[in-house]
């Protein structure tokens, strides 16, 4: 892939199985984020293909990525301070929890609680965002991504703001395939595969 005549990515091949964690390591502008944005449909590659479960998929935008089973956790927090935790997790998807036009908040809260329980974290779904720490807000972002029931979770340096305890929780996502970018391997958990970008 080229940006303004310069090579951003070339001859990249990535194979990942369910339950594996793969780390992309390199300095800034090494191409890690470019690869992730291709997987998310934010960039269009000049050539190559993406195959999931043996099927070639066309990803033109983030919605296509979600439909293909790929979710993203950005380094920058995308939570909305005016919303409570559960609203941040299911923002825009409340219609899936409606009956006669009324949102079934009890079900939403329980689903959020179940997701937090899945990674061993205790956060009140009804809590206001400003009452949470930065670490807790990052974990809300992670729970939001897995709430889409995606098969592949793409993480852009997700451990930069969280402690060892939360890193351990992060790696409980072993039912998903995880791709994460990092500029240093100081995390406690070791990936199945490490790809270096220069």
mmCIF file with all atom_site columns, C-alpha atoms in Angstrom:
data_model
loop_
_atom_site.group_PDB
_atom_site.id
_atom_site.type_symbol
_atom_site.label_atom_id
_atom_site.label_alt_id
_atom_site.label_comp_id
_atom_site.label_asym_id
_atom_site.label_entity_id
_atom_site.label_seq_id
_atom_site.pdbx_PDB_ins_code
_atom_site.Cartn_x
_atom_site.Cartn_y
_atom_site.Cartn_z
_atom_site.occupancy
_atom_site.B_iso_or_equiv
_atom_site.pdbx_formal_charge
_atom_site.auth_seq_id
_atom_site.auth_comp_id
_atom_site.auth_asym_id
_atom_site.auth_atom_id
_atom_site.pdbx_PDB_model_num
ATOM 1   C CA . UNK A 1 1   ? 0.000   0.000   0.000  1.00 0.00 ? 1   UNK A CA 1
ATOM 2   C CA . UNK A 1 2   ? 1.262   3.482   -0.893 1.00 0.00 ? 2   UNK A CA 1
ATOM 3   C CA . UNK A 1 3   ? 0.764   6.895   0.704  1.00 0.00 ? 3   UNK A CA 1
ATOM 4   C CA . UNK A 1 4   ? 1.858   9.941   -1.311 1.00 0.00 ? 4   UNK A CA 1
ATOM 5   C CA . UNK A 1 5   ? 4.213   7.757   -3.331 1.00 0.00 ? 5   UNK A CA 1
ATOM 6   C CA . UNK A 1 6   ? 5.826   6.141   -0.279 1.00 0.00 ? 6   UNK A CA 1
ATOM 7   C CA . UNK A 1 7   ? 5.434   2.462   0.626  1.00 0.00 ? 7   UNK A CA 1
ATOM 8   C CA . UNK A 1 8   ? 3.327   2.106   3.775  1.00 0.00 ? 8   UNK A CA 1
ATOM 9   C CA . UNK A 1 9   ? 2.886   -1.679  3.656  1.00 0.00 ? 9   UNK A CA 1
ATOM 10  C CA . UNK A 1 10  ? 4.417   -4.307  1.405  1.00 0.00 ? 10  UNK A CA 1
ATOM 11  C CA . UNK A 1 11  ? 4.281   -8.116  1.347  1.00 0.00 ? 11  UNK A CA 1
ATOM 12  C CA . UNK A 1 12  ? 2.335   -8.382  4.608  1.00 0.00 ? 12  UNK A CA 1
ATOM 13  C CA . UNK A 1 13  ? 0.893   -11.812 5.397  1.00 0.00 ? 13  UNK A CA 1
ATOM 14  C CA . UNK A 1 14  ? -0.957  -12.443 8.651  1.00 0.00 ? 14  UNK A CA 1
ATOM 15  C CA . UNK A 1 15  ? -2.577  -15.752 9.633  1.00 0.00 ? 15  UNK A CA 1
ATOM 16  C CA . UNK A 1 16  ? -4.413  -16.007 12.935 1.00 0.00 ? 16  UNK A CA 1
ATOM 17  C CA . UNK A 1 17  ? -6.469  -18.775 14.533 1.00 0.00 ? 17  UNK A CA 1
ATOM 18  C CA . UNK A 1 18  ? -9.302  -18.459 17.037 1.00 0.00 ? 18  UNK A CA 1
ATOM 19  C CA . UNK A 1 19  ? -8.030  -17.910 20.579 1.00 0.00 ? 19  UNK A CA 1
ATOM 20  C CA . UNK A 1 20  ? -4.614  -16.649 19.472 1.00 0.00 ? 20  UNK A CA 1
ATOM 21  C CA . UNK A 1 21  ? -3.066  -13.297 20.337 1.00 0.00 ? 21  UNK A CA 1
ATOM 22  C CA . UNK A 1 22  ? -0.814  -11.690 17.717 1.00 0.00 ? 22  UNK A CA 1
ATOM 23  C CA . UNK A 1 23  ? 1.267   -8.585  18.413 1.00 0.00 ? 23  UNK A CA 1
ATOM 24  C CA . UNK A 1 24  ? 2.403   -6.041  15.827 1.00 0.00 ? 24  UNK A CA 1
ATOM 25  C CA . UNK A 1 25  ? 5.479   -4.275  17.183 1.00 0.00 ? 25  UNK A CA 1
ATOM 26  C CA . UNK A 1 26  ? 7.305   -1.268  15.791 1.00 0.00 ? 26  UNK A CA 1
ATOM 27  C CA . UNK A 1 27  ? 7.992   2.430   16.022 1.00 0.00 ? 27  UNK A CA 1
ATOM 28  C CA . UNK A 1 28  ? 5.496   5.101   15.031 1.00 0.00 ? 28  UNK A CA 1
ATOM 29  C CA . UNK A 1 29  ? 4.833   5.219   11.261 1.00 0.00 ? 29  UNK A CA 1
ATOM 30  C CA . UNK A 1 30  ? 6.090   1.649   10.849 1.00 0.00 ? 30  UNK A CA 1
ATOM 31  C CA . UNK A 1 31  ? 2.792   0.531   9.308  1.00 0.00 ? 31  UNK A CA 1
ATOM 32  C CA . UNK A 1 32  ? 0.996   -1.053  12.264 1.00 0.00 ? 32  UNK A CA 1
ATOM 33  C CA . UNK A 1 33  ? -1.944  1.339   12.260 1.00 0.00 ? 33  UNK A CA 1
ATOM 34  C CA . UNK A 1 34  ? -2.152  1.204   8.461  1.00 0.00 ? 34  UNK A CA 1
ATOM 35  C CA . UNK A 1 35  ? -2.647  -2.564  8.565  1.00 0.00 ? 35  UNK A CA 1
ATOM 36  C CA . UNK A 1 36  ? -5.274  -2.214  11.268 1.00 0.00 ? 36  UNK A CA 1
ATOM 37  C CA . UNK A 1 37  ? -7.132  0.463   9.319  1.00 0.00 ? 37  UNK A CA 1
ATOM 38  C CA . UNK A 1 38  ? -7.176  -1.814  6.281  1.00 0.00 ? 38  UNK A CA 1
ATOM 39  C CA . UNK A 1 39  ? -8.789  -4.538  8.393  1.00 0.00 ? 39  UNK A CA 1
ATOM 40  C CA . UNK A 1 40  ? -11.333 -1.986  9.637  1.00 0.00 ? 40  UNK A CA 1
ATOM 41  C CA . UNK A 1 41  ? -12.132 -0.620  6.184  1.00 0.00 ? 41  UNK A CA 1
ATOM 42  C CA . UNK A 1 42  ? -10.705 2.811   6.938  1.00 0.00 ? 42  UNK A CA 1
ATOM 43  C CA . UNK A 1 43  ? -8.037  2.375   4.227  1.00 0.00 ? 43  UNK A CA 1
ATOM 44  C CA . UNK A 1 44  ? -8.281  0.547   0.907  1.00 0.00 ? 44  UNK A CA 1
ATOM 45  C CA . UNK A 1 45  ? -5.288  -1.636  -0.002 1.00 0.00 ? 45  UNK A CA 1
ATOM 46  C CA . UNK A 1 46  ? -3.814  -1.431  -3.506 1.00 0.00 ? 46  UNK A CA 1
ATOM 47  C CA . UNK A 1 47  ? -3.783  -5.228  -3.710 1.00 0.00 ? 47  UNK A CA 1
ATOM 48  C CA . UNK A 1 48  ? -4.176  -8.344  -1.602 1.00 0.00 ? 48  UNK A CA 1
ATOM 49  C CA . UNK A 1 49  ? -7.143  -9.978  0.075  1.00 0.00 ? 49  UNK A CA 1
ATOM 50  C CA . UNK A 1 50  ? -8.705  -10.669 3.466  1.00 0.00 ? 50  UNK A CA 1
ATOM 51  C CA . UNK A 1 51  ? -9.973  -14.196 4.133  1.00 0.00 ? 51  UNK A CA 1
ATOM 52  C CA . UNK A 1 52  ? -12.065 -15.082 7.200  1.00 0.00 ? 52  UNK A CA 1
ATOM 53  C CA . UNK A 1 53  ? -13.143 -18.681 7.850  1.00 0.00 ? 53  UNK A CA 1
ATOM 54  C CA . UNK A 1 54  ? -12.099 -19.610 4.327  1.00 0.00 ? 54  UNK A CA 1
ATOM 55  C CA . UNK A 1 55  ? -14.200 -16.897 2.699  1.00 0.00 ? 55  UNK A CA 1
ATOM 56  C CA . UNK A 1 56  ? -12.815 -13.831 0.937  1.00 0.00 ? 56  UNK A CA 1
ATOM 57  C CA . UNK A 1 57  ? -14.393 -10.683 2.377  1.00 0.00 ? 57  UNK A CA 1
ATOM 58  C CA . UNK A 1 58  ? -14.642 -7.182  0.950  1.00 0.00 ? 58  UNK A CA 1
ATOM 59  C CA . UNK A 1 59  ? -14.225 -4.491  3.589  1.00 0.00 ? 59  UNK A CA 1
ATOM 60  C CA . UNK A 1 60  ? -14.926 -0.943  2.450  1.00 0.00 ? 60  UNK A CA 1
ATOM 61  C CA . UNK A 1 61  ? -15.890 0.656   5.774  1.00 0.00 ? 61  UNK A CA 1
ATOM 62  C CA . UNK A 1 62  ? -16.110 -0.102  9.527  1.00 0.00 ? 62  UNK A CA 1
ATOM 63  C CA . UNK A 1 63  ? -19.656 -1.458  9.131  1.00 0.00 ? 63  UNK A CA 1
ATOM 64  C CA . UNK A 1 64  ? -18.389 -4.014  6.614  1.00 0.00 ? 64  UNK A CA 1
ATOM 65  C CA . UNK A 1 65  ? -15.684 -4.958  9.123  1.00 0.00 ? 65  UNK A CA 1
ATOM 66  C CA . UNK A 1 66  ? -18.238 -5.540  11.884 1.00 0.00 ? 66  UNK A CA 1
ATOM 67  C CA . UNK A 1 67  ? -20.382 -7.606  9.533  1.00 0.00 ? 67  UNK A CA 1
ATOM 68  C CA . UNK A 1 68  ? -17.277 -9.673  8.734  1.00 0.00 ? 68  UNK A CA 1
ATOM 69  C CA . UNK A 1 69  ? -16.645 -10.205 12.458 1.00 0.00 ? 69  UNK A CA 1
ATOM 70  C CA . UNK A 1 70  ? -13.864 -7.666  13.061 1.00 0.00 ? 70  UNK A CA 1
ATOM 71  C CA . UNK A 1 71  ? -14.058 -5.188  15.952 1.00 0.00 ? 71  UNK A CA 1
ATOM 72  C CA . UNK A 1 72  ? -11.649 -2.368  16.850 1.00 0.00 ? 72  UNK A CA 1
ATOM 73  C CA . UNK A 1 73  ? -10.458 -0.864  20.111 1.00 0.00 ? 73  UNK A CA 1
ATOM 74  C CA . UNK A 1 74  ? -8.770  2.479   19.486 1.00 0.00 ? 74  UNK A CA 1
ATOM 75  C CA . UNK A 1 75  ? -5.967  3.911   21.598 1.00 0.00 ? 75  UNK A CA 1
ATOM 76  C CA . UNK A 1 76  ? -7.908  7.142   22.004 1.00 0.00 ? 76  UNK A CA 1
ATOM 77  C CA . UNK A 1 77  ? -10.992 6.833   24.191 1.00 0.00 ? 77  UNK A CA 1
ATOM 78  C CA . UNK A 1 78  ? -14.222 7.103   22.229 1.00 0.00 ? 78  UNK A CA 1
ATOM 79  C CA . UNK A 1 79  ? -16.551 7.057   25.204 1.00 0.00 ? 79  UNK A CA 1
ATOM 80  C CA . UNK A 1 80  ? -19.239 9.740   25.528 1.00 0.00 ? 80  UNK A CA 1
ATOM 81  C CA . UNK A 1 81  ? -19.040 11.474  28.948 1.00 0.00 ? 81  UNK A CA 1
ATOM 82  C CA . UNK A 1 82  ? -22.719 12.441  28.953 1.00 0.00 ? 82  UNK A CA 1
ATOM 83  C CA . UNK A 1 83  ? -23.775 8.785   28.770 1.00 0.00 ? 83  UNK A CA 1
ATOM 84  C CA . UNK A 1 84  ? -23.652 6.152   31.489 1.00 0.00 ? 84  UNK A CA 1
ATOM 85  C CA . UNK A 1 85  ? -21.563 2.995   31.023 1.00 0.00 ? 85  UNK A CA 1
ATOM 86  C CA . UNK A 1 86  ? -24.290 0.790   29.531 1.00 0.00 ? 86  UNK A CA 1
ATOM 87  C CA . UNK A 1 87  ? -25.323 3.531   27.092 1.00 0.00 ? 87  UNK A CA 1
ATOM 88  C CA . UNK A 1 88  ? -21.727 3.826   25.885 1.00 0.00 ? 88  UNK A CA 1
ATOM 89  C CA . UNK A 1 89  ? -21.519 0.080   25.307 1.00 0.00 ? 89  UNK A CA 1
ATOM 90  C CA . UNK A 1 90  ? -24.756 -0.234  23.338 1.00 0.00 ? 90  UNK A CA 1
ATOM 91  C CA . UNK A 1 91  ? -24.988 3.245   21.812 1.00 0.00 ? 91  UNK A CA 1
ATOM 92  C CA . UNK A 1 92  ? -26.970 3.033   18.564 1.00 0.00 ? 92  UNK A CA 1
ATOM 93  C CA . UNK A 1 93  ? -28.060 -0.562  19.189 1.00 0.00 ? 93  UNK A CA 1
ATOM 94  C CA . UNK A 1 94  ? -30.808 0.007   21.747 1.00 0.00 ? 94  UNK A CA 1
ATOM 95  C CA . UNK A 1 95  ? -33.429 -1.048  19.188 1.00 0.00 ? 95  UNK A CA 1
ATOM 96  C CA . UNK A 1 96  ? -32.263 -4.647  19.673 1.00 0.00 ? 96  UNK A CA 1
ATOM 97  C CA . UNK A 1 97  ? -33.485 -4.383  23.260 1.00 0.00 ? 97  UNK A CA 1
ATOM 98  C CA . UNK A 1 98  ? -36.883 -2.790  22.647 1.00 0.00 ? 98  UNK A CA 1
ATOM 99  C CA . UNK A 1 99  ? -40.384 -4.069  23.295 1.00 0.00 ? 99  UNK A CA 1
ATOM 100 C CA . UNK A 1 100 ? -43.341 -2.046  22.044 1.00 0.00 ? 100 UNK A CA 1
ATOM 101 C CA . UNK A 1 101 ? -40.986 0.859   21.429 1.00 0.00 ? 101 UNK A CA 1
ATOM 102 C CA . UNK A 1 102 ? -39.594 0.859   24.979 1.00 0.00 ? 102 UNK A CA 1
ATOM 103 C CA . UNK A 1 103 ? -35.938 0.013   25.658 1.00 0.00 ? 103 UNK A CA 1
ATOM 104 C CA . UNK A 1 104 ? -35.634 -2.946  28.041 1.00 0.00 ? 104 UNK A CA 1
ATOM 105 C CA . UNK A 1 105 ? -33.017 -1.362  30.289 1.00 0.00 ? 105 UNK A CA 1
ATOM 106 C CA . UNK A 1 106 ? -32.941 -4.268  32.707 1.00 0.00 ? 106 UNK A CA 1
ATOM 107 C CA . UNK A 1 107 ? -31.823 -6.573  29.899 1.00 0.00 ? 107 UNK A CA 1
ATOM 108 C CA . UNK A 1 108 ? -29.257 -4.030  28.691 1.00 0.00 ? 108 UNK A CA 1
ATOM 109 C CA . UNK A 1 109 ? -27.807 -3.672  32.184 1.00 0.00 ? 109 UNK A CA 1
ATOM 110 C CA . UNK A 1 110 ? -27.646 -7.448  32.644 1.00 0.00 ? 110 UNK A CA 1
ATOM 111 C CA . UNK A 1 111 ? -25.928 -7.924  29.286 1.00 0.00 ? 111 UNK A CA 1
ATOM 112 C CA . UNK A 1 112 ? -23.340 -5.286  30.206 1.00 0.00 ? 112 UNK A CA 1
ATOM 113 C CA . UNK A 1 113 ? -22.778 -6.945  33.590 1.00 0.00 ? 113 UNK A CA 1
ATOM 114 C CA . UNK A 1 114 ? -22.341 -10.343 31.919 1.00 0.00 ? 114 UNK A CA 1
ATOM 115 C CA . UNK A 1 115 ? -19.711 -8.878  29.579 1.00 0.00 ? 115 UNK A CA 1
ATOM 116 C CA . UNK A 1 116 ? -17.776 -7.367  32.485 1.00 0.00 ? 116 UNK A CA 1
ATOM 117 C CA . UNK A 1 117 ? -18.041 -10.679 34.372 1.00 0.00 ? 117 UNK A CA 1
ATOM 118 C CA . UNK A 1 118 ? -16.598 -12.439 31.320 1.00 0.00 ? 118 UNK A CA 1
ATOM 119 C CA . UNK A 1 119 ? -13.280 -10.650 31.797 1.00 0.00 ? 119 UNK A CA 1
ATOM 120 C CA . UNK A 1 120 ? -13.470 -10.541 35.600 1.00 0.00 ? 120 UNK A CA 1
ATOM 121 C CA . UNK A 1 121 ? -14.162 -6.838  35.982 1.00 0.00 ? 121 UNK A CA 1
ATOM 122 C CA . UNK A 1 122 ? -16.632 -5.100  38.286 1.00 0.00 ? 122 UNK A CA 1
ATOM 123 C CA . UNK A 1 123 ? -18.036 -1.883  36.824 1.00 0.00 ? 123 UNK A CA 1
ATOM 124 C CA . UNK A 1 124 ? -21.567 -0.677  37.479 1.00 0.00 ? 124 UNK A CA 1
ATOM 125 C CA . UNK A 1 125 ? -23.406 -0.474  34.115 1.00 0.00 ? 125 UNK A CA 1
ATOM 126 C CA . UNK A 1 126 ? -25.327 2.506   35.503 1.00 0.00 ? 126 UNK A CA 1
ATOM 127 C CA . UNK A 1 127 ? -22.198 4.432   36.508 1.00 0.00 ? 127 UNK A CA 1
ATOM 128 C CA . UNK A 1 128 ? -21.594 7.856   34.989 1.00 0.00 ? 128 UNK A CA 1
ATOM 129 C CA . UNK A 1 129 ? -18.493 8.057   32.798 1.00 0.00 ? 129 UNK A CA 1
ATOM 130 C CA . UNK A 1 130 ? -16.848 10.959  34.699 1.00 0.00 ? 130 UNK A CA 1
ATOM 131 C CA . UNK A 1 131 ? -16.880 8.791   37.850 1.00 0.00 ? 131 UNK A CA 1
ATOM 132 C CA . UNK A 1 132 ? -14.611 6.197   36.212 1.00 0.00 ? 132 UNK A CA 1
ATOM 133 C CA . UNK A 1 133 ? -10.831 6.152   36.046 1.00 0.00 ? 133 UNK A CA 1
ATOM 134 C CA . UNK A 1 134 ? -9.056  6.283   32.672 1.00 0.00 ? 134 UNK A CA 1
ATOM 135 C CA . UNK A 1 135 ? -8.291  2.573   33.074 1.00 0.00 ? 135 UNK A CA 1
ATOM 136 C CA . UNK A 1 136 ? -11.964 1.773   33.647 1.00 0.00 ? 136 UNK A CA 1
ATOM 137 C CA . UNK A 1 137 ? -12.961 3.864   30.626 1.00 0.00 ? 137 UNK A CA 1
ATOM 138 C CA . UNK A 1 138 ? -10.482 1.871   28.516 1.00 0.00 ? 138 UNK A CA 1
ATOM 139 C CA . UNK A 1 139 ? -12.055 -1.354  29.768 1.00 0.00 ? 139 UNK A CA 1
ATOM 140 C CA . UNK A 1 140 ? -15.505 -0.015  28.822 1.00 0.00 ? 140 UNK A CA 1
ATOM 141 C CA . UNK A 1 141 ? -14.130 0.465   25.288 1.00 0.00 ? 141 UNK A CA 1
ATOM 142 C CA . UNK A 1 142 ? -12.896 -3.130  25.282 1.00 0.00 ? 142 UNK A CA 1
ATOM 143 C CA . UNK A 1 143 ? -16.250 -4.461  26.502 1.00 0.00 ? 143 UNK A CA 1
ATOM 144 C CA . UNK A 1 144 ? -18.012 -2.377  23.849 1.00 0.00 ? 144 UNK A CA 1
ATOM 145 C CA . UNK A 1 145 ? -15.915 -4.063  21.139 1.00 0.00 ? 145 UNK A CA 1
ATOM 146 C CA . UNK A 1 146 ? -16.595 -7.599  22.362 1.00 0.00 ? 146 UNK A CA 1
ATOM 147 C CA . UNK A 1 147 ? -20.313 -6.800  22.785 1.00 0.00 ? 147 UNK A CA 1
ATOM 148 C CA . UNK A 1 148 ? -20.602 -6.945  18.985 1.00 0.00 ? 148 UNK A CA 1
ATOM 149 C CA . UNK A 1 149 ? -19.724 -10.659 19.285 1.00 0.00 ? 149 UNK A CA 1
ATOM 150 C CA . UNK A 1 150 ? -16.930 -10.291 16.761 1.00 0.00 ? 150 UNK A CA 1
ATOM 151 C CA . UNK A 1 151 ? -14.462 -13.081 16.017 1.00 0.00 ? 151 UNK A CA 1
ATOM 152 C CA . UNK A 1 152 ? -11.425 -10.826 15.660 1.00 0.00 ? 152 UNK A CA 1
ATOM 153 C CA . UNK A 1 153 ? -10.587 -8.020  18.083 1.00 0.00 ? 153 UNK A CA 1
ATOM 154 C CA . UNK A 1 154 ? -8.094  -5.450  16.773 1.00 0.00 ? 154 UNK A CA 1
ATOM 155 C CA . UNK A 1 155 ? -6.454  -3.356  19.504 1.00 0.00 ? 155 UNK A CA 1
ATOM 156 C CA . UNK A 1 156 ? -4.381  -0.223  18.873 1.00 0.00 ? 156 UNK A CA 1
ATOM 157 C CA . UNK A 1 157 ? -1.961  -0.100  21.828 1.00 0.00 ? 157 UNK A CA 1
ATOM 158 C CA . UNK A 1 158 ? -4.776  -0.927  24.276 1.00 0.00 ? 158 UNK A CA 1
ATOM 159 C CA . UNK A 1 159 ? -2.467  -1.597  27.215 1.00 0.00 ? 159 UNK A CA 1
ATOM 160 C CA . UNK A 1 160 ? -0.886  1.862   27.288 1.00 0.00 ? 160 UNK A CA 1
ATOM 161 C CA . UNK A 1 161 ? -3.304  3.124   29.956 1.00 0.00 ? 161 UNK A CA 1
ATOM 162 C CA . UNK A 1 162 ? -4.074  -0.032  31.921 1.00 0.00 ? 162 UNK A CA 1
ATOM 163 C CA . UNK A 1 163 ? -2.325  -1.879  34.748 1.00 0.00 ? 163 UNK A CA 1
ATOM 164 C CA . UNK A 1 164 ? -1.049  -5.462  34.932 1.00 0.00 ? 164 UNK A CA 1
ATOM 165 C CA . UNK A 1 165 ? -4.342  -6.529  36.516 1.00 0.00 ? 165 UNK A CA 1
ATOM 166 C CA . UNK A 1 166 ? -6.348  -5.260  33.567 1.00 0.00 ? 166 UNK A CA 1
ATOM 167 C CA . UNK A 1 167 ? -3.834  -6.722  31.094 1.00 0.00 ? 167 UNK A CA 1
ATOM 168 C CA . UNK A 1 168 ? -4.510  -10.154 32.617 1.00 0.00 ? 168 UNK A CA 1
ATOM 169 C CA . UNK A 1 169 ? -8.237  -9.523  32.182 1.00 0.00 ? 169 UNK A CA 1
ATOM 170 C CA . UNK A 1 170 ? -7.627  -8.508  28.590 1.00 0.00 ? 170 UNK A CA 1
ATOM 171 C CA . UNK A 1 171 ? -6.092  -11.882 27.790 1.00 0.00 ? 171 UNK A CA 1
ATOM 172 C CA . UNK A 1 172 ? -9.151  -13.696 29.085 1.00 0.00 ? 172 UNK A CA 1
ATOM 173 C CA . UNK A 1 173 ? -10.617 -12.917 25.661 1.00 0.00 ? 173 UNK A CA 1
ATOM 174 C CA . UNK A 1 174 ? -9.372  -16.295 24.489 1.00 0.00 ? 174 UNK A CA 1
ATOM 175 C CA . UNK A 1 175 ? -12.590 -17.065 22.631 1.00 0.00 ? 175 UNK A CA 1
ATOM 176 C CA . UNK A 1 176 ? -11.608 -14.373 20.134 1.00 0.00 ? 176 UNK A CA 1
ATOM 177 C CA . UNK A 1 177 ? -8.615  -13.931 17.887 1.00 0.00 ? 177 UNK A CA 1
ATOM 178 C CA . UNK A 1 178 ? -6.769  -10.809 19.036 1.00 0.00 ? 178 UNK A CA 1
ATOM 179 C CA . UNK A 1 179 ? -4.466  -8.560  17.004 1.00 0.00 ? 179 UNK A CA 1
ATOM 180 C CA . UNK A 1 180 ? -2.799  -5.779  18.948 1.00 0.00 ? 180 UNK A CA 1
ATOM 181 C CA . UNK A 1 181 ? -0.214  -3.136  18.109 1.00 0.00 ? 181 UNK A CA 1
ATOM 182 C CA . UNK A 1 182 ? 2.467   -1.994  20.512 1.00 0.00 ? 182 UNK A CA 1
ATOM 183 C CA . UNK A 1 183 ? 5.754   -0.111  20.522 1.00 0.00 ? 183 UNK A CA 1
ATOM 184 C CA . UNK A 1 184 ? 7.182   -2.101  23.464 1.00 0.00 ? 184 UNK A CA 1
ATOM 185 C CA . UNK A 1 185 ? 6.783   -5.608  24.864 1.00 0.00 ? 185 UNK A CA 1
ATOM 186 C CA . UNK A 1 186 ? 6.592   -4.835  28.554 1.00 0.00 ? 186 UNK A CA 1
ATOM 187 C CA . UNK A 1 187 ? 3.213   -6.522  28.972 1.00 0.00 ? 187 UNK A CA 1
ATOM 188 C CA . UNK A 1 188 ? 3.088   -9.609  31.151 1.00 0.00 ? 188 UNK A CA 1
ATOM 189 C CA . UNK A 1 189 ? 1.281   -11.787 28.644 1.00 0.00 ? 189 UNK A CA 1
ATOM 190 C CA . UNK A 1 190 ? 3.206   -13.099 25.675 1.00 0.00 ? 190 UNK A CA 1
ATOM 191 C CA . UNK A 1 191 ? 1.505   -13.243 22.249 1.00 0.00 ? 191 UNK A CA 1
ATOM 192 C CA . UNK A 1 192 ? 1.343   -16.383 20.133 1.00 0.00 ? 192 UNK A CA 1
ATOM 193 C CA . UNK A 1 193 ? 3.120   -14.526 17.338 1.00 0.00 ? 193 UNK A CA 1
ATOM 194 C CA . UNK A 1 194 ? 5.089   -11.296 17.129 1.00 0.00 ? 194 UNK A CA 1
ATOM 195 C CA . UNK A 1 195 ? 5.440   -9.275  13.916 1.00 0.00 ? 195 UNK A CA 1
ATOM 196 C CA . UNK A 1 196 ? 8.094   -6.563  13.751 1.00 0.00 ? 196 UNK A CA 1
ATOM 197 C CA . UNK A 1 197 ? 7.488   -3.436  11.642 1.00 0.00 ? 197 UNK A CA 1
ATOM 198 C CA . UNK A 1 198 ? 10.363  -1.115  10.713 1.00 0.00 ? 198 UNK A CA 1
#
